Amino acid sequence: MTTWTTAQVAALSPDAASLKAGEKLSQPHQWQTLGQADGVLWGEIKGSGKNPYQTAIALAEPAFKCSCPSRKFPCKHGLGLALVFTAHPDKLTGNEPPVWLQEWLEKRGQRAQKQADKAAAKDEPVDEATLQKRAAAQQKRNAAREDKVNAGITELQRWLSDLIRQGLANSDDNQWQRMAARMVDAQAPGLARSLQNAASLRYQGGAWQEKLLAELARLHLLLEAWQRRDKLPADVQADVLAHIGFNLSKDDVLALDGITDHWQVVGQRQEDDGQMRTQRTWLYGVESQRYALLLDFAVQNQPMALYPGLGGNLEGKAIYYPAAIPLRALPISPSDSPARGEGSKAAAFIPLAANFAAYGTALGKCPWLGYFPFAIANAIPARHDQQWLLVDAEQHAVPLRISDEQGWILLAESGGHPLHVFGEWDGNALQVCGTFQTNEAA
């Protein structure tokens, strides 16, 4: 039977207020009916209306349904039902789905069948003439896009040269915004993001000039690599295309070879830019000794993909996106029993110096690395000159990207003893994504 934890339910919540409201509905006696069968939960609970609200969860995806008027997804009733399931699964005693639930499941089944039919239609054999016509049309679209990208890059190179000649401090926000918009028009969204990231560095801290210049140097290198991409190794070409904004389709990635392993979840975190939520889940292959990053996205109030918590296990094949330093992979189907494992023993936690050495080697292969996995052994959080640091057993330190409140929480978690810490290093600071107790801390 599929099991959930309260941490996993919290990860599905659209916001903290919804989770808090859901916690108030997490006691079985508050529900008029509760049941489960074939991976589906359901319940009815009294609301402000005349009739009770009808709430259901399909655990596998997961998918939520509720008759309440809330625009949040999942709503507090869905979260409350999920929390009942995590703490009191034996209270969901009903096993005969009500009529309203059967109707919802039938509609979902119909949608799934339509998607399956559509996928099957794509796989149906076609004649040679049709294949040639499709290939020619695709080639024409690719050539048209490359022309747009080339024109945009030529304009961007000219703008960067003018920017350096006139001085970084003489640019204004409108100039950066216009150039980023121009890259979107040129069908190079990756360059637009790079410009937006670079613009955000302006006037931030005393060393903003050095950071901005370094970011622009990497951007210049990317533009030069695009001009010479045919002479680069295939994996470096893949990096260049990805950073320009050429996305590889999921079907193309699935056609590649993968690595089957016993994977442990060593890091998790979410970002929210107001329009889209991003979930970053880091795995470590026990046999392959490789890291894999799973990226999931949700817009508005859509629920996130559900994975085991820190230390949990996944069994299966990771298929990596092509890159000089392959890290991002397609999601792996979770095992039936994602029990918490000894994450601190399985992952390769090493001193800070070894982490930086690995980062340096990776940077030499891909100068446009974004986040790189750091697994730091025996580190203690410390605060120095308003900055939080991690200090390892060799007295090497790394700055943390963390709020003051989060820093004190991390220090309290360690109890002054060493922790194994997993995080993402971006070249300037470490974002903590997971902590594990060591034998000494225990």
Short mmCIF file of C-alpha atoms in Angstrom, two decimals:
data_model
loop_
_atom_site.label_atom_id
_atom_site.label_comp_id
_atom_site.label_asym_id
_atom_site.label_seq_id
_atom_site.Cartn_x
_atom_site.Cartn_y
_atom_site.Cartn_z
CA MET A 1 0.00 0.00 0.00
CA THR A 2 1.23 3.52 -0.80
CA THR A 3 2.25 5.47 2.29
CA TRP A 4 2.70 9.19 2.77
CA THR A 5 4.47 11.25 5.42
CA THR A 6 3.45 14.61 6.84
CA ALA A 7 6.52 16.14 5.15
CA GLN A 8 5.29 14.92 1.78
CA VAL A 9 1.84 16.37 2.42
CA ALA A 10 3.44 19.69 3.37
CA ALA A 11 5.36 19.69 0.07
CA LEU A 12 2.05 19.42 -1.81
CA SER A 13 0.50 22.40 -0.05
CA PRO A 14 0.14 25.55 -2.20
CA ASP A 15 1.09 27.74 0.78
CA ALA A 16 1.65 27.72 4.54
CA ALA A 17 -1.84 29.05 5.29
CA SER A 18 -3.49 26.16 3.43
CA LEU A 19 -1.35 23.64 5.30
CA LYS A 20 -2.23 25.20 8.65
CA ALA A 21 -5.93 25.12 7.75
CA GLY A 22 -5.57 21.50 6.64
CA GLU A 23 -3.98 20.55 9.94
CA LYS A 24 -7.16 21.72 11.69
CA LEU A 25 -9.09 19.11 9.66
CA SER A 26 -6.70 16.23 10.27
CA GLN A 27 -8.65 14.38 12.97
CA PRO A 28 -10.82 11.44 11.80
CA HIS A 29 -13.79 12.42 14.01
CA GLN A 30 -14.16 15.67 12.03
CA TRP A 31 -15.11 13.71 8.89
CA GLN A 32 -18.58 12.33 8.31
CA THR A 33 -17.29 9.55 6.03
CA LEU A 34 -13.82 8.19 5.33
CA GLY A 35 -12.77 5.44 2.96
CA GLN A 36 -10.08 4.06 0.70
CA ALA A 37 -9.86 1.48 -2.06
CA ASP A 38 -7.53 0.77 -4.98
CA GLY A 39 -5.21 3.69 -4.26
CA VAL A 40 -8.00 6.26 -3.85
CA LEU A 41 -8.98 8.07 -0.63
CA TRP A 42 -12.28 9.85 -0.06
CA GLY A 43 -14.14 11.63 2.66
CA GLU A 44 -17.05 13.95 3.33
CA ILE A 45 -16.79 16.83 5.77
CA LYS A 46 -19.19 19.53 6.96
CA GLY A 47 -18.52 22.96 5.48
CA SER A 48 -20.26 26.29 5.29
CA GLY A 49 -22.77 25.03 2.73
CA LYS A 50 -25.87 22.89 3.12
CA ASN A 51 -24.21 19.71 1.87
CA PRO A 52 -20.91 18.27 3.09
CA TYR A 53 -17.86 18.83 0.91
CA GLN A 54 -16.81 15.78 -1.11
CA THR A 55 -13.05 15.27 -1.10
CA ALA A 56 -10.95 12.62 -2.86
CA ILE A 57 -7.29 11.87 -3.54
CA ALA A 58 -5.81 9.54 -6.16
CA LEU A 59 -2.55 8.62 -4.47
CA ALA A 60 -0.47 7.53 -7.44
CA GLU A 61 -0.18 10.89 -9.24
CA PRO A 62 -1.31 12.44 -6.81
CA ALA A 63 -4.59 14.06 -7.94
CA PHE A 64 -7.08 15.91 -5.74
CA LYS A 65 -10.80 16.58 -6.03
CA CYS A 66 -13.04 18.65 -3.75
CA SER A 67 -16.50 20.17 -4.14
CA CYS A 68 -15.66 23.22 -2.01
CA PRO A 69 -15.39 26.64 -3.75
CA SER A 70 -11.72 27.18 -2.90
CA ARG A 71 -9.44 28.15 -5.78
CA LYS A 72 -6.41 26.69 -4.05
CA PHE A 73 -5.27 23.28 -5.17
CA PRO A 74 -5.12 21.17 -3.17
CA CYS A 75 -7.53 22.92 -0.82
CA LYS A 76 -7.51 22.62 2.96
CA HIS A 77 -9.95 19.70 2.79
CA GLY A 78 -7.65 17.75 0.49
CA LEU A 79 -4.70 18.45 2.77
CA GLY A 80 -6.77 17.51 5.82
CA LEU A 81 -7.75 14.19 4.26
CA ALA A 82 -4.13 13.50 3.34
CA LEU A 83 -3.05 14.21 6.92
CA VAL A 84 -5.72 11.84 8.25
CA PHE A 85 -4.23 9.21 5.95
CA THR A 86 -0.67 9.80 7.19
CA ALA A 87 -1.57 9.59 10.89
CA HIS A 88 -4.67 7.37 10.99
CA PRO A 89 -4.82 5.17 7.86
CA ASP A 90 -6.84 2.58 9.77
CA LYS A 91 -9.69 5.11 10.16
CA LEU A 92 -10.42 5.15 6.42
CA THR A 93 -12.64 2.13 6.79
CA GLY A 94 -15.09 2.57 3.91
CA ASN A 95 -14.31 0.39 0.89
CA GLU A 96 -17.32 1.02 -1.37
CA PRO A 97 -16.73 4.22 -3.39
CA PRO A 98 -19.73 6.59 -3.35
CA VAL A 99 -21.45 7.60 -6.59
CA TRP A 100 -19.79 11.03 -6.78
CA LEU A 101 -16.36 9.42 -6.49
CA GLN A 102 -17.12 6.85 -9.19
CA GLU A 103 -18.16 9.68 -11.52
CA TRP A 104 -14.88 11.50 -10.89
CA LEU A 105 -12.86 8.34 -11.49
CA GLU A 106 -14.76 7.63 -14.71
CA LYS A 107 -14.02 11.12 -16.05
CA ARG A 108 -10.36 10.69 -15.17
CA GLY A 109 -10.34 7.34 -16.91
CA GLN A 110 -11.85 8.87 -20.02
CA ARG A 111 -9.22 11.60 -20.10
CA ALA A 112 -6.47 9.05 -19.61
CA GLN A 113 -7.86 6.94 -22.47
CA LYS A 114 -7.92 9.96 -24.78
CA GLN A 115 -4.28 10.68 -23.95
CA ALA A 116 -3.37 7.04 -24.55
CA ASP A 117 -5.21 7.07 -27.90
CA LYS A 118 -3.39 10.23 -28.89
CA ALA A 119 -0.04 8.70 -27.97
CA ALA A 120 -0.89 5.53 -29.87
CA ALA A 121 -1.82 7.59 -32.93
CA LYS A 122 1.61 9.20 -32.86
CA ASP A 123 3.22 5.74 -32.89
CA GLU A 124 1.18 4.46 -35.83
CA PRO A 125 3.33 3.71 -38.88
CA VAL A 126 3.23 6.26 -41.68
CA ASP A 127 4.39 6.01 -45.25
CA GLU A 128 7.82 7.14 -46.41
CA ALA A 129 6.47 10.19 -48.23
CA THR A 130 4.79 11.49 -45.07
CA LEU A 131 7.96 10.94 -43.06
CA GLN A 132 10.02 12.86 -45.61
CA LYS A 133 7.49 15.69 -45.64
CA ARG A 134 7.55 15.92 -41.83
CA ALA A 135 11.36 15.85 -41.77
CA ALA A 136 11.57 18.61 -44.37
CA ALA A 137 9.09 20.76 -42.46
CA GLN A 138 11.02 20.25 -39.22
CA GLN A 139 14.29 21.10 -40.93
CA LYS A 140 12.74 24.29 -42.30
CA ARG A 141 11.51 25.29 -38.82
CA ASN A 142 14.94 24.59 -37.31
CA ALA A 143 16.68 26.69 -39.95
CA ALA A 144 14.26 29.57 -39.40
CA ARG A 145 14.85 29.48 -35.66
CA GLU A 146 18.62 29.37 -36.07
CA ASP A 147 18.42 32.46 -38.27
CA LYS A 148 16.49 34.26 -35.54
CA VAL A 149 18.92 33.14 -32.86
CA ASN A 150 21.94 34.20 -34.95
CA ALA A 151 20.45 37.64 -35.49
CA GLY A 152 19.68 38.03 -31.79
CA ILE A 153 23.16 36.89 -30.74
CA THR A 154 24.82 39.33 -33.14
CA GLU A 155 22.81 42.14 -31.58
CA LEU A 156 23.57 40.92 -28.04
CA GLN A 157 27.32 40.75 -28.73
CA ARG A 158 27.28 44.33 -30.00
CA TRP A 159 25.33 45.45 -26.92
CA LEU A 160 27.73 43.70 -24.54
CA SER A 161 30.72 45.33 -26.23
CA ASP A 162 29.12 48.76 -25.83
CA LEU A 163 28.26 47.99 -22.21
CA ILE A 164 31.85 47.08 -21.31
CA ARG A 165 33.23 50.08 -23.19
CA GLN A 166 30.86 52.55 -21.52
CA GLY A 167 31.07 51.02 -18.06
CA LEU A 168 28.76 48.71 -16.10
CA ALA A 169 27.51 51.50 -13.85
CA ASN A 170 26.22 53.51 -16.82
CA SER A 171 23.52 51.00 -17.80
CA ASP A 172 19.94 51.31 -16.60
CA ASP A 173 17.18 48.79 -15.93
CA ASN A 174 15.33 49.59 -19.15
CA GLN A 175 18.35 48.63 -21.26
CA TRP A 176 18.62 45.23 -19.59
CA GLN A 177 14.89 44.60 -19.88
CA ARG A 178 14.81 45.55 -23.55
CA MET A 179 17.72 43.27 -24.39
CA ALA A 180 16.18 40.37 -22.45
CA ALA A 181 12.91 40.89 -24.34
CA ARG A 182 14.88 40.94 -27.60
CA MET A 183 16.31 37.50 -26.77
CA VAL A 184 12.81 36.17 -26.21
CA ASP A 185 11.83 37.50 -29.64
CA ALA A 186 14.94 35.80 -31.05
CA GLN A 187 13.71 32.47 -29.62
CA ALA A 188 16.68 32.29 -27.23
CA PRO A 189 14.94 32.22 -23.81
CA GLY A 190 18.06 30.90 -22.09
CA LEU A 191 19.93 34.08 -23.00
CA ALA A 192 17.02 36.15 -21.70
CA ARG A 193 17.29 34.37 -18.32
CA SER A 194 21.05 34.93 -18.27
CA LEU A 195 20.56 38.66 -18.83
CA GLN A 196 17.92 38.83 -16.10
CA ASN A 197 20.22 37.02 -13.67
CA ALA A 198 23.09 39.33 -14.55
CA ALA A 199 20.93 42.43 -14.13
CA SER A 200 19.90 41.27 -10.65
CA LEU A 201 23.57 41.42 -9.54
CA ARG A 202 23.82 45.17 -10.13
CA TYR A 203 24.47 47.21 -7.00
CA GLN A 204 24.10 44.16 -4.73
CA GLY A 205 26.92 44.21 -2.23
CA GLY A 206 30.34 45.81 -2.33
CA ALA A 207 31.73 43.40 -4.94
CA TRP A 208 28.85 43.58 -7.42
CA GLN A 209 31.11 44.79 -10.22
CA GLU A 210 33.31 41.70 -10.03
CA LYS A 211 30.31 39.34 -9.89
CA LEU A 212 28.56 41.05 -12.78
CA LEU A 213 31.71 41.08 -14.90
CA ALA A 214 32.24 37.37 -14.25
CA GLU A 215 28.63 36.65 -15.25
CA LEU A 216 29.02 38.65 -18.46
CA ALA A 217 32.28 36.84 -19.21
CA ARG A 218 30.47 33.50 -19.01
CA LEU A 219 27.75 34.87 -21.26
CA HIS A 220 30.36 36.07 -23.78
CA LEU A 221 31.96 32.61 -23.72
CA LEU A 222 28.57 31.04 -24.40
CA LEU A 223 27.99 33.31 -27.40
CA GLU A 224 31.42 32.46 -28.79
CA ALA A 225 30.75 28.75 -28.26
CA TRP A 226 27.48 29.07 -30.22
CA GLN A 227 29.40 30.48 -33.17
CA ARG A 228 31.79 27.49 -33.04
CA ARG A 229 29.37 24.82 -31.88
CA ASP A 230 30.00 22.48 -34.84
CA LYS A 231 33.61 22.09 -33.70
CA LEU A 232 32.76 21.24 -30.09
CA PRO A 233 32.31 17.75 -28.59
CA ALA A 234 28.72 16.50 -28.63
CA ASP A 235 28.23 16.85 -24.86
CA VAL A 236 29.50 20.45 -24.87
CA GLN A 237 27.24 21.20 -27.84
CA ALA A 238 24.34 19.94 -25.75
CA ASP A 239 25.30 22.37 -22.95
CA VAL A 240 25.51 25.29 -25.36
CA LEU A 241 22.13 24.54 -26.92
CA ALA A 242 20.48 24.10 -23.51
CA HIS A 243 21.85 27.41 -22.20
CA ILE A 244 20.76 29.22 -25.35
CA GLY A 245 17.26 27.84 -24.86
CA PHE A 246 16.94 24.79 -27.11
CA ASN A 247 15.02 22.29 -24.98
CA LEU A 248 15.33 18.58 -25.61
CA SER A 249 11.96 16.83 -25.68
CA LYS A 250 11.13 14.17 -23.11
CA ASP A 251 10.76 11.57 -25.87
CA ASP A 252 14.28 12.31 -27.11
CA VAL A 253 15.67 11.88 -23.59
CA LEU A 254 13.76 8.63 -23.06
CA ALA A 255 15.44 7.24 -26.17
CA LEU A 256 18.83 7.50 -24.44
CA ASP A 257 20.47 4.90 -22.22
CA GLY A 258 20.00 5.25 -18.48
CA ILE A 259 21.52 4.02 -15.23
CA THR A 260 19.59 1.57 -13.07
CA ASP A 261 20.48 1.95 -9.42
CA HIS A 262 19.30 2.13 -5.83
CA TRP A 263 18.79 5.88 -5.38
CA GLN A 264 18.59 7.75 -2.11
CA VAL A 265 17.03 11.18 -1.66
CA VAL A 266 19.78 13.42 -0.29
CA GLY A 267 18.38 16.89 -0.98
CA GLN A 268 15.04 18.63 -1.55
CA ARG A 269 13.95 22.23 -1.89
CA GLN A 270 11.29 24.34 -3.60
CA GLU A 271 11.36 27.77 -5.21
CA ASP A 272 8.40 30.04 -6.00
CA ASP A 273 8.72 33.07 -8.28
CA GLY A 274 5.05 33.98 -7.98
CA GLN A 275 4.15 32.40 -11.31
CA MET A 276 5.71 28.95 -11.14
CA ARG A 277 6.89 26.67 -8.37
CA THR A 278 10.00 24.58 -8.94
CA GLN A 279 10.85 21.48 -6.95
CA ARG A 280 14.46 20.27 -6.92
CA THR A 281 15.06 16.71 -5.71
CA TRP A 282 18.63 15.39 -5.54
CA LEU A 283 19.32 11.65 -5.63
CA TYR A 284 22.49 9.67 -5.05
CA GLY A 285 23.09 6.31 -6.75
CA VAL A 286 24.55 3.87 -4.26
CA GLU A 287 26.17 1.67 -6.92
CA SER A 288 26.97 4.26 -9.61
CA GLN A 289 28.03 6.90 -7.04
CA ARG A 290 26.44 9.56 -9.22
CA TYR A 291 24.05 12.36 -8.42
CA ALA A 292 20.80 12.93 -10.29
CA LEU A 293 18.65 16.06 -10.14
CA LEU A 294 14.91 15.74 -10.69
CA LEU A 295 13.19 19.00 -11.67
CA ASP A 296 9.42 19.33 -11.31
CA PHE A 297 7.28 22.36 -12.06
CA ALA A 298 3.78 23.44 -11.04
CA VAL A 299 1.87 26.55 -12.02
CA GLN A 300 -0.68 28.32 -9.88
CA ASN A 301 -2.07 25.82 -7.35
CA GLN A 302 -1.19 22.55 -9.07
CA PRO A 303 0.23 19.89 -6.71
CA MET A 304 3.87 18.92 -7.00
CA ALA A 305 5.21 15.47 -7.85
CA LEU A 306 5.52 13.36 -4.73
CA TYR A 307 8.80 11.66 -3.80
CA PRO A 308 10.09 10.03 -0.61
CA GLY A 309 11.51 12.41 1.99
CA LEU A 310 15.19 12.87 2.84
CA GLY A 311 16.89 9.51 3.23
CA GLY A 312 14.07 7.76 1.35
CA ASN A 313 14.68 5.29 -1.44
CA LEU A 314 13.87 5.03 -5.14
CA GLU A 315 14.57 2.03 -7.32
CA GLY A 316 14.83 2.34 -11.07
CA LYS A 317 16.54 3.90 -14.05
CA ALA A 318 17.73 7.49 -14.24
CA ILE A 319 18.00 8.83 -17.77
CA TYR A 320 20.22 11.90 -17.89
CA TYR A 321 19.86 14.89 -20.17
CA PRO A 322 22.95 15.15 -22.41
CA ALA A 323 25.60 17.42 -20.88
CA ALA A 324 29.32 17.60 -20.26
CA ILE A 325 28.47 17.16 -16.56
CA PRO A 326 25.21 15.16 -16.58
CA LEU A 327 23.13 16.00 -13.51
CA ARG A 328 19.52 16.57 -14.53
CA ALA A 329 17.55 13.37 -15.09
CA LEU A 330 14.01 12.35 -15.81
CA PRO A 331 11.94 11.40 -12.73
CA ILE A 332 12.21 7.86 -11.43
CA SER A 333 9.08 5.99 -10.40
CA PRO A 334 9.08 5.64 -6.59
CA SER A 335 9.30 2.23 -5.02
CA ASP A 336 6.33 0.75 -3.18
CA SER A 337 8.06 1.11 0.18
CA PRO A 338 9.92 4.43 0.33
CA ALA A 339 11.09 3.83 3.91
CA ARG A 340 13.64 6.18 5.39
CA GLY A 341 17.14 4.84 4.95
CA GLU A 342 20.58 5.62 6.30
CA GLY A 343 21.17 8.51 3.93
CA SER A 344 24.27 9.72 5.78
CA LYS A 345 26.01 6.38 5.22
CA ALA A 346 25.03 5.87 1.59
CA ALA A 347 25.88 9.28 0.14
CA ALA A 348 29.53 10.20 -0.41
CA PHE A 349 29.94 12.96 2.17
CA ILE A 350 33.47 14.34 1.87
CA PRO A 351 35.52 17.28 3.22
CA LEU A 352 34.96 20.73 1.74
CA ALA A 353 38.31 20.71 -0.06
CA ALA A 354 37.31 17.58 -1.96
CA ASN A 355 33.95 19.15 -2.89
CA PHE A 356 35.69 22.23 -4.28
CA ALA A 357 38.14 20.04 -6.21
CA ALA A 358 35.22 18.19 -7.83
CA TYR A 359 33.57 21.52 -8.63
CA GLY A 360 36.75 22.84 -10.24
CA THR A 361 37.02 19.77 -12.45
CA ALA A 362 33.38 20.08 -13.48
CA LEU A 363 33.74 23.80 -14.17
CA GLY A 364 36.60 23.05 -16.54
CA LYS A 365 34.29 20.83 -18.58
CA CYS A 366 31.26 23.13 -18.43
CA PRO A 367 31.93 26.82 -17.66
CA TRP A 368 28.16 27.49 -17.50
CA LEU A 369 27.46 25.25 -14.54
CA GLY A 370 24.59 26.52 -12.46
CA TYR A 371 24.14 24.48 -9.29
CA PHE A 372 26.63 21.77 -8.34
CA PRO A 373 26.06 19.14 -5.63
CA PHE A 374 28.13 19.48 -2.47
CA ALA A 375 28.01 16.67 0.12
CA ILE A 376 29.96 18.00 3.09
CA ALA A 377 31.06 15.66 5.86
CA ASN A 378 31.16 16.61 9.54
CA ALA A 379 30.28 20.29 9.26
CA ILE A 380 29.12 22.67 11.98
CA PRO A 381 27.11 25.85 11.25
CA ALA A 382 28.68 29.04 12.59
CA ARG A 383 27.86 32.74 12.42
CA HIS A 384 30.61 35.27 11.71
CA ASP A 385 30.22 38.97 10.85
CA GLN A 386 26.49 38.60 10.06
CA GLN A 387 27.26 35.71 7.70
CA TRP A 388 26.35 32.06 8.28
CA LEU A 389 29.05 29.53 7.43
CA LEU A 390 29.59 25.79 7.42
CA VAL A 391 32.90 24.78 8.93
CA ASP A 392 34.19 21.23 8.40
CA ALA A 393 36.61 19.13 10.44
CA GLU A 394 39.59 20.55 8.52
CA GLN A 395 38.50 24.08 9.48
CA HIS A 396 37.57 24.97 5.92
CA ALA A 397 34.46 27.15 5.63
CA VAL A 398 31.82 27.86 3.00
CA PRO A 399 29.25 30.71 3.10
CA LEU A 400 25.57 29.78 3.25
CA ARG A 401 22.67 31.31 1.36
CA ILE A 402 20.31 31.27 4.31
CA SER A 403 18.22 33.66 6.37
CA ASP A 404 19.23 34.48 9.94
CA GLU A 405 16.23 32.56 11.26
CA GLN A 406 17.07 29.51 9.16
CA GLY A 407 20.67 29.71 10.35
CA TRP A 408 19.66 29.54 14.00
CA ILE A 409 17.35 26.63 13.23
CA LEU A 410 20.23 24.81 11.52
CA LEU A 411 22.49 25.45 14.51
CA ALA A 412 19.82 24.14 16.88
CA GLU A 413 19.42 21.05 14.71
CA SER A 414 23.13 20.33 14.97
CA GLY A 415 23.19 20.90 18.73
CA GLY A 416 26.77 22.10 18.26
CA HIS A 417 27.76 18.71 16.84
CA PRO A 418 28.87 17.92 13.26
CA LEU A 419 26.28 17.22 10.60
CA HIS A 420 26.53 15.76 7.14
CA VAL A 421 25.13 18.49 4.89
CA PHE A 422 23.98 18.27 1.29
CA GLY A 423 23.57 21.48 -0.67
CA GLU A 424 23.77 23.27 -4.00
CA TRP A 425 26.85 25.38 -4.67
CA ASP A 426 26.44 28.17 -7.24
CA GLY A 427 29.98 29.51 -7.17
CA ASN A 428 29.26 32.06 -4.44
CA ALA A 429 27.28 30.41 -1.64
CA LEU A 430 25.77 27.10 -0.59
CA GLN A 431 22.01 26.48 -0.47
CA VAL A 432 21.31 23.77 2.13
CA CYS A 433 18.99 21.07 0.77
CA GLY A 434 19.36 18.33 3.37
CA THR A 435 21.06 17.45 6.64
CA PHE A 436 21.90 14.07 8.15
CA GLN A 437 23.03 13.15 11.62
CA THR A 438 26.51 11.69 12.00
CA ASN A 439 27.48 9.07 14.57
CA GLU A 440 29.16 11.79 16.58
CA ALA A 441 26.01 13.97 16.49
CA ALA A 442 23.81 11.04 17.41
#
